[in-house]
Coordinates of C-alpha atoms in Angstrom, one line a residue:
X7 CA 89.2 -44.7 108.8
X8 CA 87.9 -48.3 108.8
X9 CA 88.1 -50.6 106.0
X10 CA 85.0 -53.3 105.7
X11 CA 85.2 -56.5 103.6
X12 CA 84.9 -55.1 100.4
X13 CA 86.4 -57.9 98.4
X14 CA 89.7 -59.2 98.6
X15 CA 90.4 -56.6 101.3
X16 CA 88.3 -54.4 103.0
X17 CA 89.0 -50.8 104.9
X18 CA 87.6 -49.1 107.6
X19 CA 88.8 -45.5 109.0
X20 CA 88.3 -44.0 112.9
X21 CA 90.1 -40.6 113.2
X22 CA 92.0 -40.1 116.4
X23 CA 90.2 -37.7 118.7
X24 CA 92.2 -35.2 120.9
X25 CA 92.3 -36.6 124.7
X26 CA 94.1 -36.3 127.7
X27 CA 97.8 -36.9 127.4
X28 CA 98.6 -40.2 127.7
X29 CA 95.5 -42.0 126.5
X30 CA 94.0 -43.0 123.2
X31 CA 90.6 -42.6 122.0
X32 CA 88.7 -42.4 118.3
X33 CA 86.2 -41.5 116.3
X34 CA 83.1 -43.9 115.2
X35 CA 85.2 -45.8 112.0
X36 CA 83.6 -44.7 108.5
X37 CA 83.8 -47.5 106.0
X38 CA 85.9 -47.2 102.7
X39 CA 85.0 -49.6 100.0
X40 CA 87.3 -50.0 96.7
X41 CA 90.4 -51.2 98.9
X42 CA 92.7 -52.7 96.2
X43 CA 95.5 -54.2 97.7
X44 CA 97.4 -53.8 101.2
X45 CA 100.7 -54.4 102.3
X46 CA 103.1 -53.9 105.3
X47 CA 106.8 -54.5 106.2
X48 CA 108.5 -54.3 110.0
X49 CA 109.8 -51.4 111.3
X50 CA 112.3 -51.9 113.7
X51 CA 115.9 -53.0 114.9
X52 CA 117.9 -55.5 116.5
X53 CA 120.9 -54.7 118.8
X54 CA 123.2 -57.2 119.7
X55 CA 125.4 -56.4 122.8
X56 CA 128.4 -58.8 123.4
X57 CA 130.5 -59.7 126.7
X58 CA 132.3 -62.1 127.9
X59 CA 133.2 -63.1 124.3
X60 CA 130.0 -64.4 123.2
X61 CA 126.4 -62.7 122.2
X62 CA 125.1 -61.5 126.0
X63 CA 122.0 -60.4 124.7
X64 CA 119.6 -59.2 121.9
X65 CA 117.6 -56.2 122.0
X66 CA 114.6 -55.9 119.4
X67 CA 112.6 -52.6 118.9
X68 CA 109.3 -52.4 117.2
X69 CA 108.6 -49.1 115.6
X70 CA 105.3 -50.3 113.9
X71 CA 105.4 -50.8 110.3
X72 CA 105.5 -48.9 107.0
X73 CA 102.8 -49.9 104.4
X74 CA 101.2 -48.9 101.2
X75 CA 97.0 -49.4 100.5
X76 CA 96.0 -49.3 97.5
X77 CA 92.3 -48.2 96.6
X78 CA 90.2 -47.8 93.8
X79 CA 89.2 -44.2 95.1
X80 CA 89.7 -42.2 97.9
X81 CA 86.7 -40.4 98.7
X82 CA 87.3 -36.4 99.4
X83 CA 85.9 -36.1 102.7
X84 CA 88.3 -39.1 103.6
X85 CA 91.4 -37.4 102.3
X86 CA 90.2 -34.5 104.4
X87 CA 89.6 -35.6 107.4
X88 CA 92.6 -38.2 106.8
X89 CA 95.2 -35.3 105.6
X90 CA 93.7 -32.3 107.4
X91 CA 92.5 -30.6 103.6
X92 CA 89.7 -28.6 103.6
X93 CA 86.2 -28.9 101.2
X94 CA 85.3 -25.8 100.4
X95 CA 81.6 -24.4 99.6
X96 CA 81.6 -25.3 95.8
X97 CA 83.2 -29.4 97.0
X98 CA 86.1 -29.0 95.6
X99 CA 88.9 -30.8 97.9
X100 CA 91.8 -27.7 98.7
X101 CA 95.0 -29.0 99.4
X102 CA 97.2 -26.2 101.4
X103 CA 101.0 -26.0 102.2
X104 CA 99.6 -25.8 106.2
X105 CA 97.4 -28.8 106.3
X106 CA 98.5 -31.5 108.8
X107 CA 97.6 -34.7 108.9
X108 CA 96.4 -36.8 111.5
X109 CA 96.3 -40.2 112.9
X110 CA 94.2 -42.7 112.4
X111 CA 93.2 -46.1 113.4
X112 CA 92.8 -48.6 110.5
X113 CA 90.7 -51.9 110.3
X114 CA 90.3 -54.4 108.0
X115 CA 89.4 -58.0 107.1
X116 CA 90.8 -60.0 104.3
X117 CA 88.4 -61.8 102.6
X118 CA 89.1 -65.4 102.2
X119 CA 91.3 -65.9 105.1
X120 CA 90.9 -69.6 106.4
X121 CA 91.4 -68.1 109.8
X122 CA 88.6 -65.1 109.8
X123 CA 90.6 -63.0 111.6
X124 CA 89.7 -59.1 111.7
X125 CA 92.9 -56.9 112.5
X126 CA 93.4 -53.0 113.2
X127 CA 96.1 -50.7 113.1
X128 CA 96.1 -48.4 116.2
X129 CA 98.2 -45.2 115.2
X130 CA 98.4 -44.6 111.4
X131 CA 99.5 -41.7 109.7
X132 CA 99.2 -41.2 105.8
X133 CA 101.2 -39.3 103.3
X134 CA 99.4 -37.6 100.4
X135 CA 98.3 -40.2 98.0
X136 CA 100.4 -40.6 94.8
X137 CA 98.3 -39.8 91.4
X138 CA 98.4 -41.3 87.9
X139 CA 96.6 -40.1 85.1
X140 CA 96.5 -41.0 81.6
X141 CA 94.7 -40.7 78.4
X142 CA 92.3 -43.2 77.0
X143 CA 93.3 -46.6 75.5
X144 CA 91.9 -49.0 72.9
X145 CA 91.0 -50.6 76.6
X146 CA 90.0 -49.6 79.7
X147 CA 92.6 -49.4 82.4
X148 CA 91.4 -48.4 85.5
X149 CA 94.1 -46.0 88.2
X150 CA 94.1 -46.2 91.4
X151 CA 95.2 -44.2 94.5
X152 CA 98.0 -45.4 96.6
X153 CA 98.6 -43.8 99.7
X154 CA 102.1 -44.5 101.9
X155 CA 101.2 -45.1 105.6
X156 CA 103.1 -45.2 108.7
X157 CA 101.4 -47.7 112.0
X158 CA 103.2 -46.7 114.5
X159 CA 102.7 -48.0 118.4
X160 CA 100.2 -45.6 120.4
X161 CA 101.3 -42.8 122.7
X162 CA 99.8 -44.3 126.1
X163 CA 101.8 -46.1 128.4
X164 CA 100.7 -49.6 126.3
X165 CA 102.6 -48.5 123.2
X166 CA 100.4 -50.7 121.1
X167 CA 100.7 -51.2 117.4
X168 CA 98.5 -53.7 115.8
X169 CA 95.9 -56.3 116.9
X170 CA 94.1 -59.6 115.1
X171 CA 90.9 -61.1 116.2
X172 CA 90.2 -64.4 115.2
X173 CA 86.5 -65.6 115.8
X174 CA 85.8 -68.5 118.2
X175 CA 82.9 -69.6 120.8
X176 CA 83.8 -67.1 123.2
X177 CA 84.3 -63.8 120.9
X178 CA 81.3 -63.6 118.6
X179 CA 79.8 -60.8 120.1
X180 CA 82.7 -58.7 120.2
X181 CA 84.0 -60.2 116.4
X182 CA 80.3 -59.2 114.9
X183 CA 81.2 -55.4 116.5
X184 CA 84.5 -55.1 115.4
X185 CA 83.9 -52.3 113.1
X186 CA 81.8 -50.7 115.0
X187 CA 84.4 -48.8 117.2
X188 CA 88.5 -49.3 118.2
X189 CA 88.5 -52.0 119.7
X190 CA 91.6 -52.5 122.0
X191 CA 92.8 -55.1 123.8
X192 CA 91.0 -56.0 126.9
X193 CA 94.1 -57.3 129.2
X194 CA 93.8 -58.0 132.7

């Protein structure tokens, strides 16, 4: 999935595609609009190891991050494709006991950030969205869908989780693509 600049934050989707172990490819991103809201925390630990009586030195993991996005819909064939549900031949999304999820790559822009900067998560997995329903109101209160995810780093050799492009003299052709496919990092 890929989230475009929709508004205050935008979502794009590309499904991960079975490869060869050890590498990392997608699917063409399908943009989401409605994306609500967007937020992340670490995942991750930091060991210290002491000899000699003093700290000898610190270890830090990074497990990716843990997150919650918040939309104002999730279309079906998203949570399908997303969650590994089926649409059957009437439309109706069929949730099973059996239905596995897969990993996807997420990109998105925030709109209004002074730096323009475009970011994507590599390897994202999402749980099934939580659901709120309620009757109607004197005023209109919209729900949303939230779903939990987990970005963790990819399964090739690079272990990488997350990446920002920033848009300068040198990267415009690349920035004005960004949604167009993963992009990953092009290091020497």
């Amino acid at each position: 999935m890929t989230f475009t600049d929709t508004g205050s934050t935008g979502a794009t989707l590309g499904v991960a595609q079975d490869v060869a172990e050890g590498t990392t490819s997608w699917g063409i991103p399908k943009p989401i609009p409605g994306a609500v809201g967007f937020s992340t925390s670490p995942e991750g630990d930091t060991s210290e190891f002491y000899a000699d009586n003093t700290k000898y030195f610190t270890y830090t993991t990074n497990n990716g991050y843990t997150g919650d996005l918040e939309m104002a819909n999730i279309p079906d064939e998203i949570l399908a494709e997303m969650l590994g549900m089926t649409i059957d031949s009437n439309g109706m999304l069929v949730e099973s006991a059996n239905d596995e999820p897969k990993y996807f790559a997420l990109l998105f822009q925030v709109q209004g950030d002074q730096k323009n900067r475009r970011m994507v998560y590599y390897r994202c997995k999402a749980s099934r969205p939580s659901e709120e329903n309620s009757t109607n109101e004197a005023s209109v209160n919209p729900s949303t869908d939230t779903l939990n995810l987990e970005m963790l780093p990819t399964e090739d050799k690079n272990k990488y989780v997350k990446g920002k492009l920033q848009l300068s003299e040198s990267n415009q052709a690349v920035y004005n693509s960004f949604f167009d496919s993963v992009l990953l990092p092009n290091i020497a």
